[in-house]
Amino acid sequence: MDREILLKQSNLEVSYDTTNKIMYCTWLGFQNKEKIINSGEKIIELLKSTKCGKVLNDNTSVSGPWQDAAEWTAKTWFPQMEKAGLKYFAWVFSPNIFAELSAQKAKPESEIVSTFHSVYDAEQWLKSNQVIYND
């Protein structure tokens, strides 16, 4: 698997698996609303530029709650992600219960979002779903 690093900052690393056409968003440490909104907007731009339809959103390294950004994530970010071409979103929850509760609160009612407790299971789900790319 070839992964190209697209973004690296203190709270988020985004890479792109060119073979499987999966964007990996690995969130790190404590998050707050400002960090999430700024990072979320960057992810939207990267999704557009890569024309990627699959995202693995890895929260396994997130520490603590971030519920102040949950409503923005569900009601603003996800619709913008879908508009940018998102077809499948695998969300791997943090083992931190407070971070997981925030993620559950932010999860929209959408058939394109599935939740997991392991990166491997999330990858397998994304690989099993086909996206038609119009290059």
Short mmCIF file of N, CA and C in Angstrom, two decimals, residues 9-14 25-32 57-64:
data_model
loop_
_atom_site.label_atom_id
_atom_site.label_comp_id
_atom_site.label_asym_id
_atom_site.label_seq_id
_atom_site.Cartn_x
_atom_site.Cartn_y
_atom_site.Cartn_z
N GLN A 9 -0.27 18.06 10.75
CA GLN A 9 -0.31 19.13 11.75
C GLN A 9 -0.46 18.50 13.12
N SER A 10 -0.42 19.30 14.17
CA SER A 10 -0.38 18.75 15.53
C SER A 10 -1.59 17.89 15.90
N ASN A 11 -2.75 18.20 15.35
CA ASN A 11 -3.96 17.46 15.73
C ASN A 11 -4.48 16.50 14.66
N LEU A 12 -3.84 16.50 13.48
CA LEU A 12 -4.38 15.70 12.38
C LEU A 12 -3.29 15.39 11.35
N GLU A 13 -3.32 14.14 10.88
CA GLU A 13 -2.49 13.76 9.73
C GLU A 13 -3.42 13.15 8.68
N VAL A 14 -3.29 13.63 7.45
CA VAL A 14 -4.10 13.11 6.35
C VAL A 14 -3.17 12.48 5.33
N CYS A 25 -7.71 9.94 7.61
CA CYS A 25 -7.67 11.12 8.48
C CYS A 25 -7.41 10.61 9.89
N THR A 26 -6.19 10.83 10.37
CA THR A 26 -5.80 10.34 11.69
C THR A 26 -5.74 11.52 12.65
N TRP A 27 -6.71 11.58 13.54
CA TRP A 27 -6.82 12.67 14.51
C TRP A 27 -5.96 12.33 15.73
N LEU A 28 -5.30 13.35 16.30
CA LEU A 28 -4.33 13.14 17.36
C LEU A 28 -4.60 14.03 18.57
N GLY A 29 -4.59 13.44 19.76
CA GLY A 29 -4.66 14.21 20.99
C GLY A 29 -6.00 14.87 21.26
N PHE A 30 -5.92 15.94 22.05
CA PHE A 30 -7.13 16.67 22.43
C PHE A 30 -7.58 17.55 21.27
N GLN A 31 -8.89 17.59 21.06
CA GLN A 31 -9.48 18.39 19.98
C GLN A 31 -10.38 19.46 20.60
N ASN A 32 -10.56 20.55 19.87
CA ASN A 32 -11.56 21.54 20.27
C ASN A 32 -12.28 22.00 19.00
N ASN A 57 -11.72 7.64 8.90
CA ASN A 57 -11.57 8.67 9.93
C ASN A 57 -11.15 7.97 11.23
N ASP A 58 -9.86 8.04 11.54
CA ASP A 58 -9.28 7.29 12.65
C ASP A 58 -9.20 8.17 13.90
N ASN A 59 -10.02 7.87 14.88
CA ASN A 59 -10.04 8.60 16.15
C ASN A 59 -9.35 7.84 17.28
N THR A 60 -8.61 6.77 16.96
CA THR A 60 -8.04 5.94 18.02
C THR A 60 -7.03 6.68 18.89
N SER A 61 -6.46 7.78 18.40
CA SER A 61 -5.50 8.55 19.19
C SER A 61 -6.09 9.85 19.74
N VAL A 62 -7.41 9.98 19.69
CA VAL A 62 -8.06 11.18 20.23
C VAL A 62 -8.23 11.01 21.73
N SER A 63 -7.89 12.07 22.47
CA SER A 63 -8.00 12.06 23.93
C SER A 63 -9.09 13.04 24.36
N GLY A 64 -10.02 12.57 25.13
CA GLY A 64 -11.02 13.46 25.73
C GLY A 64 -12.15 13.87 24.81
#
